Amino acid sequence: MRSNDLPISRVDWPTVLVYFALVIIGWFNIYAAVFDGQAAKSIFDFSINSGKQLVWIGASVAIILVIMAADHRLFENLALPVYLFFLVLLLLTPFLGKEVNGQVLSIGVGSFRIQPGEFAKFATALALAKVMERPNFDLSQTKNQLIALGVMMVPVILILLQPDTGTAMVYFALFIMFYREGFPQRYYILGLGFIALSLLALGIENNLYLAIGIGLIFLLLVSIGKRSWKRTLVFGAIALVMIGYSYSIDFVVSKLPPHQQNRIMVLFNPDLDPLGVGWNVTQSKIAIGSGGFLGKGYLQGTQTKFDFVPEQHTDFIFCTLGEEFGWLGSLVVIGLFMTLLYRLVVMAERQKTRFARVYGYSVLSIILFHFMINISMTIGLFPVVGIPLPFFSYGGSSLWSFTILLFIFIKMDASRSQQLGRLG
């Protein structure tokens, strides 16, 4: 048997079936998002979003066939060149790309355009897997931590230059993979602490109240147990850092573009501007809530039909599902995503090389982040940051990049019997 021969029986078919289920359900929902009653065009009409998405789905099938026919060693050999190629594209995008709504995200010729930030996700995952597969690569060592973080942060910095905060945030999901590979837990505790403090600083309008609250906590901690001057100094220093950090958060937020500031403020006060900044989230929650248990029926969504929710075919596609298929339909789709994530964990843990395992957990991290943040946006639990729902939202770059990301790992998993054991 040649090394690139693919035994069909070794393909993880549950994962493949979940992928196609999500793609097809997403396609029907994209059509529902542009459906306008009696004047509606056919779902196959190439002049509307559903028709264009069908073309991209067909191209995705071709991409899948190419990936599955390739030698599994190709992805490891080309990991760093592919990563460098997309870094160059990211670097060129602000200069050669097309500006839309103040952002330069896509690059291409004529009507054919791609978003390098989307494709750089799988390239970064491959590069990290290649770097971390080296013998004796230990993430508990500072040098190796800096190398791994450097590989992750370079595309983040280039994407922020576009600027595209939402896509840049996705890369931080790779800390899930880092955790599996031995990144020290103390950094996660510290990071969660800063996130919690940031939310407090943003949620409490008057920093004076926050400072008083932190001061009271400091006094309480000092009063417990033995009153040593060292302990008092330590807690006092922590209290001062926390107060200073809260003020610095306000300073950073004040430097963000106005629309991003407003999105953050709406998260903590949904009624701040319901007819302006808060319109998207308010209408999305109305659409999902109006669907009830079973929904209004396919193509019967009034919030959808009358265009109450902007960007409903992309970032807010989940509210179309919630309105027309209700709680039960939403549960089915969430169940499909959870099944996919479970299969990715199973597949990652059975790999025979660290390269494949690291890449597998990177795939899991990226899809999990998109899934959680997108749905959280539509129900008002997270600011609107332009994160598509994997395999579901409208867009060629999004669908192709997620397809490549997932099926490279499916190919690795199917070929694991041919891999040399190099687990770290």
Short mmCIF file of C-alpha atoms in Angstrom, two decimals:
data_model
loop_
_atom_site.label_atom_id
_atom_site.label_comp_id
_atom_site.label_asym_id
_atom_site.label_seq_id
_atom_site.Cartn_x
_atom_site.Cartn_y
_atom_site.Cartn_z
CA MET A 1 0.00 0.00 0.00
CA ARG A 2 1.39 3.43 -0.95
CA SER A 3 1.74 5.96 1.86
CA ASN A 4 -0.89 8.24 0.32
CA ASP A 5 -3.50 5.49 -0.12
CA LEU A 6 -6.47 6.21 2.11
CA PRO A 7 -8.31 3.28 3.69
CA ILE A 8 -11.96 4.43 3.63
CA SER A 9 -12.66 2.49 6.79
CA ARG A 10 -10.17 4.63 8.74
CA VAL A 11 -11.93 7.91 7.94
CA ASP A 12 -13.83 9.26 10.96
CA TRP A 13 -17.22 9.21 9.26
CA PRO A 14 -19.22 10.62 12.21
CA THR A 15 -17.13 13.81 11.95
CA VAL A 16 -17.58 13.96 8.18
CA LEU A 17 -21.36 13.49 8.49
CA VAL A 18 -21.63 16.21 11.16
CA TYR A 19 -19.66 18.56 8.89
CA PHE A 20 -22.04 18.04 5.95
CA ALA A 21 -25.10 18.27 8.21
CA LEU A 22 -23.96 21.67 9.49
CA VAL A 23 -23.09 22.90 5.98
CA ILE A 24 -26.47 21.88 4.53
CA ILE A 25 -28.50 23.22 7.46
CA GLY A 26 -26.51 26.44 7.25
CA TRP A 27 -27.22 26.68 3.52
CA PHE A 28 -30.98 26.43 4.07
CA ASN A 29 -30.77 29.07 6.79
CA ILE A 30 -28.79 31.42 4.54
CA TYR A 31 -31.65 31.19 2.05
CA ALA A 32 -34.15 31.87 4.83
CA ALA A 33 -32.17 34.96 5.83
CA VAL A 34 -32.62 36.52 2.34
CA PHE A 35 -36.13 35.16 1.68
CA ASP A 36 -38.63 37.97 1.08
CA GLY A 37 -41.96 36.28 0.45
CA GLN A 38 -43.70 36.26 -2.92
CA ALA A 39 -40.83 37.98 -4.71
CA ALA A 40 -38.33 35.43 -3.45
CA LYS A 41 -35.97 33.78 -5.90
CA SER A 42 -35.03 30.10 -6.03
CA ILE A 43 -32.58 28.80 -3.45
CA PHE A 44 -30.38 27.79 -6.42
CA ASP A 45 -30.33 31.31 -7.94
CA PHE A 46 -26.67 32.32 -8.22
CA SER A 47 -27.55 36.03 -7.92
CA ILE A 48 -28.47 35.68 -4.25
CA ASN A 49 -26.48 34.54 -1.23
CA SER A 50 -27.80 30.97 -1.11
CA GLY A 51 -26.81 30.38 -4.73
CA LYS A 52 -23.34 31.79 -4.16
CA GLN A 53 -22.99 29.68 -1.02
CA LEU A 54 -23.89 26.58 -3.04
CA VAL A 55 -20.98 27.32 -5.39
CA TRP A 56 -18.67 27.63 -2.39
CA ILE A 57 -20.02 24.37 -0.97
CA GLY A 58 -19.21 22.66 -4.28
CA ALA A 59 -15.71 24.13 -4.18
CA SER A 60 -15.37 22.88 -0.58
CA VAL A 61 -16.14 19.33 -1.75
CA ALA A 62 -13.35 19.67 -4.31
CA ILE A 63 -11.01 20.93 -1.58
CA ILE A 64 -11.92 17.93 0.58
CA LEU A 65 -11.13 15.49 -2.24
CA VAL A 66 -7.74 17.12 -2.83
CA ILE A 67 -6.86 16.99 0.88
CA MET A 68 -7.93 13.38 1.28
CA ALA A 69 -5.99 12.34 -1.83
CA ALA A 70 -2.78 14.04 -0.66
CA ASP A 71 0.02 12.34 1.22
CA HIS A 72 -0.41 12.99 4.95
CA ARG A 73 3.28 13.96 5.20
CA LEU A 74 2.68 16.90 2.85
CA PHE A 75 1.03 18.97 5.58
CA GLU A 76 3.96 18.53 7.93
CA ASN A 77 6.53 19.28 5.22
CA LEU A 78 4.74 22.43 4.03
CA ALA A 79 3.67 23.70 7.47
CA LEU A 80 6.22 26.51 7.78
CA PRO A 81 6.18 27.60 4.08
CA VAL A 82 2.36 27.84 4.17
CA TYR A 83 2.55 29.83 7.41
CA LEU A 84 5.07 32.28 5.91
CA PHE A 85 2.98 32.59 2.73
CA PHE A 86 -0.10 33.72 4.66
CA LEU A 87 1.97 36.07 6.80
CA VAL A 88 3.04 37.79 3.58
CA LEU A 89 -0.60 38.00 2.46
CA LEU A 90 -1.59 39.48 5.82
CA LEU A 91 1.21 42.01 5.51
CA LEU A 92 0.05 43.02 2.01
CA THR A 93 -3.68 43.15 2.81
CA PRO A 94 -3.77 46.70 4.29
CA PHE A 95 -1.99 48.00 1.18
CA LEU A 96 -3.61 45.96 -1.60
CA GLY A 97 -6.95 44.98 -0.06
CA LYS A 98 -10.41 46.42 -0.47
CA GLU A 99 -11.72 48.66 2.31
CA VAL A 100 -15.19 47.89 3.66
CA ASN A 101 -16.65 49.71 6.68
CA GLY A 102 -13.24 51.05 7.67
CA GLN A 103 -11.59 47.62 7.54
CA VAL A 104 -9.32 46.09 4.90
CA LEU A 105 -9.92 42.36 5.26
CA SER A 106 -9.86 40.85 1.77
CA ILE A 107 -7.39 40.66 -1.07
CA GLY A 108 -7.77 39.36 -4.61
CA VAL A 109 -8.50 40.15 -8.24
CA GLY A 110 -11.87 41.44 -9.43
CA SER A 111 -14.82 39.72 -7.79
CA PHE A 112 -12.66 36.85 -6.50
CA ARG A 113 -11.42 37.84 -3.08
CA ILE A 114 -10.31 35.95 0.01
CA GLN A 115 -9.68 36.95 3.61
CA PRO A 116 -6.10 35.93 4.52
CA GLY A 117 -6.97 36.27 8.21
CA GLU A 118 -9.37 33.33 7.91
CA PHE A 119 -6.91 31.04 6.11
CA ALA A 120 -4.04 32.00 8.40
CA LYS A 121 -5.80 30.08 11.19
CA PHE A 122 -5.03 26.66 9.75
CA ALA A 123 -1.58 27.87 8.67
CA THR A 124 -0.80 28.98 12.23
CA ALA A 125 -2.10 25.67 13.61
CA LEU A 126 0.21 23.77 11.25
CA ALA A 127 3.19 26.00 12.13
CA LEU A 128 2.64 25.51 15.87
CA ALA A 129 2.37 21.76 15.39
CA LYS A 130 5.61 21.77 13.39
CA VAL A 131 7.50 23.85 15.97
CA MET A 132 6.17 21.93 18.97
CA GLU A 133 6.83 18.46 17.55
CA ARG A 134 10.58 18.90 18.02
CA PRO A 135 12.17 16.44 20.46
CA ASN A 136 12.31 17.72 24.03
CA PHE A 137 10.09 20.72 23.25
CA ASP A 138 8.77 21.46 26.74
CA LEU A 139 6.22 24.24 27.24
CA SER A 140 7.21 24.56 30.89
CA GLN A 141 10.45 26.20 29.71
CA THR A 142 10.40 29.95 29.16
CA LYS A 143 12.30 29.78 25.87
CA ASN A 144 9.81 27.36 24.34
CA GLN A 145 6.88 29.39 25.65
CA LEU A 146 8.22 32.48 23.88
CA ILE A 147 8.72 30.54 20.63
CA ALA A 148 5.17 29.17 20.65
CA LEU A 149 3.67 32.53 21.62
CA GLY A 150 5.72 34.23 18.92
CA VAL A 151 4.32 31.92 16.21
CA MET A 152 0.81 32.67 17.47
CA MET A 153 1.21 36.43 17.94
CA VAL A 154 2.73 37.40 14.57
CA PRO A 155 -0.54 36.85 12.63
CA VAL A 156 -2.48 38.47 15.49
CA ILE A 157 -0.45 41.67 15.16
CA LEU A 158 -0.80 41.71 11.36
CA ILE A 159 -4.57 41.16 11.59
CA LEU A 160 -4.93 44.00 14.10
CA LEU A 161 -3.36 46.31 11.51
CA GLN A 162 -6.36 45.76 9.20
CA PRO A 163 -7.96 46.28 11.84
CA ASP A 164 -9.98 43.13 12.57
CA THR A 165 -10.28 42.65 16.32
CA GLY A 166 -12.71 39.73 16.07
CA THR A 167 -10.48 37.53 13.92
CA ALA A 168 -7.42 38.44 15.99
CA MET A 169 -9.19 37.28 19.15
CA VAL A 170 -9.69 33.79 17.67
CA TYR A 171 -5.97 33.04 17.84
CA PHE A 172 -6.00 33.31 21.63
CA ALA A 173 -8.20 30.20 21.64
CA LEU A 174 -4.97 28.31 20.96
CA PHE A 175 -4.24 28.61 24.67
CA ILE A 176 -6.60 25.62 25.01
CA MET A 177 -4.12 23.59 22.96
CA PHE A 178 -1.21 25.05 24.96
CA TYR A 179 -2.87 23.87 28.16
CA ARG A 180 -3.09 20.31 26.82
CA GLU A 181 0.58 20.45 25.89
CA GLY A 182 1.80 21.55 29.32
CA PHE A 183 1.70 25.36 29.41
CA PRO A 184 1.98 26.33 33.13
CA GLN A 185 -1.36 26.63 34.91
CA ARG A 186 -0.31 29.75 36.82
CA TYR A 187 -0.52 31.80 33.65
CA TYR A 188 -4.13 30.71 33.11
CA ILE A 189 -5.06 31.65 36.68
CA LEU A 190 -3.38 35.04 36.20
CA GLY A 191 -5.10 35.54 32.85
CA LEU A 192 -8.53 34.68 34.22
CA GLY A 193 -7.93 37.08 37.08
CA PHE A 194 -7.14 39.93 34.70
CA ILE A 195 -10.19 39.10 32.57
CA ALA A 196 -12.43 39.16 35.65
CA LEU A 197 -10.93 42.47 36.75
CA SER A 198 -11.35 43.89 33.26
CA LEU A 199 -15.04 42.98 33.29
CA LEU A 200 -15.42 44.64 36.68
CA ALA A 201 -13.63 47.75 35.46
CA LEU A 202 -15.88 47.93 32.39
CA GLY A 203 -19.07 47.06 34.24
CA ILE A 204 -18.65 49.60 37.05
CA GLU A 205 -18.92 53.06 35.51
CA ASN A 206 -17.34 54.95 38.41
CA ASN A 207 -13.79 53.79 39.11
CA LEU A 208 -14.04 55.37 42.55
CA TYR A 209 -16.60 52.73 43.54
CA LEU A 210 -14.34 50.01 42.18
CA ALA A 211 -11.39 51.39 44.13
CA ILE A 212 -13.45 51.50 47.34
CA GLY A 213 -14.58 47.91 46.78
CA ILE A 214 -11.04 46.68 46.21
CA GLY A 215 -9.89 48.62 49.27
CA LEU A 216 -12.54 46.98 51.46
CA ILE A 217 -11.52 43.55 50.19
CA PHE A 218 -7.89 44.43 50.98
CA LEU A 219 -8.78 45.45 54.56
CA LEU A 220 -10.80 42.28 55.04
CA LEU A 221 -7.96 40.04 53.86
CA VAL A 222 -5.43 41.88 56.03
CA SER A 223 -7.63 41.54 59.10
CA ILE A 224 -7.87 37.75 58.72
CA GLY A 225 -5.24 35.69 60.55
CA LYS A 226 -1.90 37.04 61.64
CA ARG A 227 -1.29 40.71 60.99
CA SER A 228 2.24 40.74 59.64
CA TRP A 229 3.67 43.79 57.89
CA LYS A 230 4.89 41.62 54.96
CA ARG A 231 1.41 40.33 54.36
CA THR A 232 -0.01 43.83 54.58
CA LEU A 233 2.50 45.12 52.02
CA VAL A 234 1.76 42.26 49.61
CA PHE A 235 -2.00 42.77 49.77
CA GLY A 236 -1.56 46.54 49.57
CA ALA A 237 0.58 46.18 46.43
CA ILE A 238 -2.02 43.88 44.86
CA ALA A 239 -4.80 46.37 45.68
CA LEU A 240 -2.86 49.25 44.11
CA VAL A 241 -2.13 47.23 40.98
CA MET A 242 -5.81 46.31 40.65
CA ILE A 243 -6.92 49.93 41.02
CA GLY A 244 -4.30 51.09 38.51
CA TYR A 245 -5.31 48.32 36.12
CA SER A 246 -8.97 49.35 36.26
CA TYR A 247 -8.03 52.89 35.23
CA SER A 248 -5.77 51.58 32.45
CA ILE A 249 -8.66 49.53 31.05
CA ASP A 250 -10.71 52.72 30.75
CA PHE A 251 -7.78 54.37 28.98
CA VAL A 252 -7.41 51.49 26.50
CA VAL A 253 -11.15 51.41 25.76
CA SER A 254 -11.13 55.18 25.18
CA LYS A 255 -8.58 54.64 22.38
CA LEU A 256 -10.77 52.10 20.53
CA PRO A 257 -12.87 53.18 17.53
CA PRO A 258 -16.27 54.58 18.63
CA HIS A 259 -18.25 51.59 17.28
CA GLN A 260 -16.15 49.14 19.30
CA GLN A 261 -16.53 51.26 22.45
CA ASN A 262 -20.28 51.27 21.95
CA ARG A 263 -20.41 47.49 21.50
CA ILE A 264 -18.62 46.99 24.81
CA MET A 265 -20.91 49.43 26.61
CA VAL A 266 -24.02 47.77 25.16
CA LEU A 267 -22.85 44.43 26.58
CA PHE A 268 -23.14 45.81 30.11
CA ASN A 269 -26.16 47.98 29.40
CA PRO A 270 -28.33 46.48 26.62
CA ASP A 271 -30.84 49.35 26.91
CA LEU A 272 -28.17 52.00 26.36
CA ASP A 273 -29.17 52.63 22.73
CA PRO A 274 -31.78 50.04 21.60
CA LEU A 275 -32.53 51.89 18.35
CA GLY A 276 -28.87 52.48 17.49
CA VAL A 277 -25.83 50.56 18.71
CA GLY A 278 -27.92 47.95 20.52
CA TRP A 279 -30.26 47.34 17.58
CA ASN A 280 -28.57 44.19 16.24
CA VAL A 281 -28.46 42.34 19.54
CA THR A 282 -31.94 43.49 20.62
CA GLN A 283 -33.55 42.31 17.38
CA SER A 284 -31.55 39.07 17.45
CA LYS A 285 -32.83 38.25 20.94
CA ILE A 286 -36.39 39.11 19.86
CA ALA A 287 -36.06 36.78 16.87
CA ILE A 288 -34.71 33.87 18.94
CA GLY A 289 -37.25 34.41 21.71
CA SER A 290 -40.19 34.65 19.31
CA GLY A 291 -39.36 31.21 17.92
CA GLY A 292 -40.59 29.52 21.09
CA PHE A 293 -40.21 25.77 21.40
CA LEU A 294 -40.80 24.62 17.80
CA GLY A 295 -40.31 27.88 15.88
CA LYS A 296 -42.50 29.71 13.40
CA GLY A 297 -41.69 27.34 10.54
CA TYR A 298 -39.19 27.43 7.70
CA LEU A 299 -39.31 30.72 5.75
CA GLN A 300 -41.96 32.05 8.16
CA GLY A 301 -39.72 34.18 10.37
CA THR A 302 -41.04 37.75 10.54
CA GLN A 303 -37.87 39.26 12.03
CA THR A 304 -35.99 37.59 9.19
CA LYS A 305 -38.41 38.34 6.38
CA PHE A 306 -38.62 42.05 7.18
CA ASP A 307 -34.85 42.52 7.67
CA PHE A 308 -35.00 43.58 11.30
CA VAL A 309 -31.63 41.91 12.03
CA PRO A 310 -28.67 43.28 10.03
CA GLU A 311 -25.99 40.84 8.85
CA GLN A 312 -28.37 37.97 9.54
CA HIS A 313 -26.85 35.69 6.90
CA THR A 314 -23.35 36.00 8.40
CA ASP A 315 -22.65 36.89 12.05
CA PHE A 316 -26.29 36.59 13.18
CA ILE A 317 -27.28 33.45 11.25
CA PHE A 318 -28.10 31.64 14.51
CA CYS A 319 -31.09 33.92 15.19
CA THR A 320 -32.63 32.77 11.86
CA LEU A 321 -32.42 29.22 13.14
CA GLY A 322 -33.87 30.19 16.52
CA GLU A 323 -36.82 32.07 15.04
CA GLU A 324 -37.86 29.51 12.44
CA PHE A 325 -36.96 26.24 14.20
CA GLY A 326 -37.25 27.36 17.81
CA TRP A 327 -35.59 25.95 20.89
CA LEU A 328 -35.69 22.40 19.52
CA GLY A 329 -33.99 23.30 16.23
CA SER A 330 -31.36 25.32 18.06
CA LEU A 331 -30.74 22.38 20.38
CA VAL A 332 -30.20 20.06 17.39
CA VAL A 333 -27.59 22.37 15.84
CA ILE A 334 -25.86 22.94 19.18
CA GLY A 335 -25.89 19.15 19.62
CA LEU A 336 -24.19 18.75 16.23
CA PHE A 337 -21.46 21.18 17.24
CA MET A 338 -20.98 19.43 20.57
CA THR A 339 -20.72 16.09 18.75
CA LEU A 340 -18.10 17.55 16.43
CA LEU A 341 -16.08 18.91 19.36
CA TYR A 342 -16.31 15.56 21.16
CA ARG A 343 -15.09 13.71 18.07
CA LEU A 344 -12.15 16.13 17.76
CA VAL A 345 -11.08 15.37 21.32
CA VAL A 346 -11.30 11.63 20.67
CA MET A 347 -9.35 11.94 17.44
CA ALA A 348 -6.67 14.20 18.96
CA GLU A 349 -6.04 11.84 21.86
CA ARG A 350 -5.51 8.80 19.64
CA GLN A 351 -2.83 10.38 17.45
CA LYS A 352 0.60 8.73 17.34
CA THR A 353 2.62 11.90 16.73
CA ARG A 354 2.78 15.14 18.65
CA PHE A 355 2.44 17.05 15.36
CA ALA A 356 -0.99 15.53 14.71
CA ARG A 357 -2.12 15.90 18.32
CA VAL A 358 -1.11 19.57 18.55
CA TYR A 359 -2.81 20.29 15.25
CA GLY A 360 -5.94 18.40 16.36
CA TYR A 361 -6.27 20.39 19.56
CA SER A 362 -5.67 23.59 17.59
CA VAL A 363 -8.62 22.69 15.33
CA LEU A 364 -10.72 21.99 18.41
CA SER A 365 -9.71 25.31 20.02
CA ILE A 366 -10.54 27.43 16.98
CA ILE A 367 -13.91 25.81 16.26
CA LEU A 368 -14.90 25.89 19.95
CA PHE A 369 -14.08 29.60 20.19
CA HIS A 370 -16.08 30.48 17.07
CA PHE A 371 -19.03 28.38 18.20
CA MET A 372 -19.19 29.85 21.71
CA ILE A 373 -18.54 33.49 20.80
CA ASN A 374 -20.92 33.58 17.81
CA ILE A 375 -23.87 32.20 19.76
CA SER A 376 -22.97 34.40 22.75
CA MET A 377 -23.07 37.46 20.44
CA THR A 378 -26.54 36.63 19.15
CA ILE A 379 -28.01 36.32 22.65
CA GLY A 380 -26.23 39.36 24.09
CA LEU A 381 -23.62 37.65 26.25
CA PHE A 382 -20.63 38.94 24.28
CA PRO A 383 -19.91 42.12 22.28
CA VAL A 384 -20.51 41.98 18.53
CA VAL A 385 -17.03 41.31 17.11
CA GLY A 386 -17.73 39.76 13.70
CA ILE A 387 -17.17 36.07 14.45
CA PRO A 388 -18.91 33.70 11.97
CA LEU A 389 -20.52 30.42 12.98
CA PRO A 390 -18.32 27.62 11.53
CA PHE A 391 -19.71 25.83 8.43
CA PHE A 392 -22.97 27.72 8.94
CA SER A 393 -22.49 31.42 8.20
CA TYR A 394 -22.46 32.83 4.67
CA GLY A 395 -19.06 33.38 3.07
CA GLY A 396 -16.57 31.55 0.89
CA SER A 397 -13.45 32.42 2.88
CA SER A 398 -15.05 31.27 6.14
CA LEU A 399 -16.37 27.99 4.72
CA TRP A 400 -13.19 27.13 2.83
CA SER A 401 -10.88 27.96 5.72
CA PHE A 402 -12.87 25.86 8.20
CA THR A 403 -13.12 23.03 5.68
CA ILE A 404 -9.34 23.01 5.16
CA LEU A 405 -8.75 23.30 8.91
CA LEU A 406 -10.98 20.31 9.71
CA PHE A 407 -10.21 17.96 6.84
CA ILE A 408 -6.44 18.24 7.15
CA PHE A 409 -6.92 16.76 10.61
CA ILE A 410 -9.38 14.14 9.35
CA LYS A 411 -6.73 13.12 6.82
CA MET A 412 -4.06 12.96 9.54
CA ASP A 413 -6.33 10.83 11.68
CA ALA A 414 -7.15 8.45 8.82
CA SER A 415 -3.40 8.03 8.16
CA ARG A 416 -2.32 7.61 11.78
CA SER A 417 -1.37 3.95 11.27
CA GLN A 418 1.31 5.14 8.85
CA GLN A 419 2.77 7.69 11.27
CA LEU A 420 5.91 7.08 13.25
CA GLY A 421 5.33 7.38 16.99
CA ARG A 422 6.84 10.66 18.20
CA LEU A 423 4.52 11.63 21.01
CA GLY A 424 5.92 14.01 23.58
#
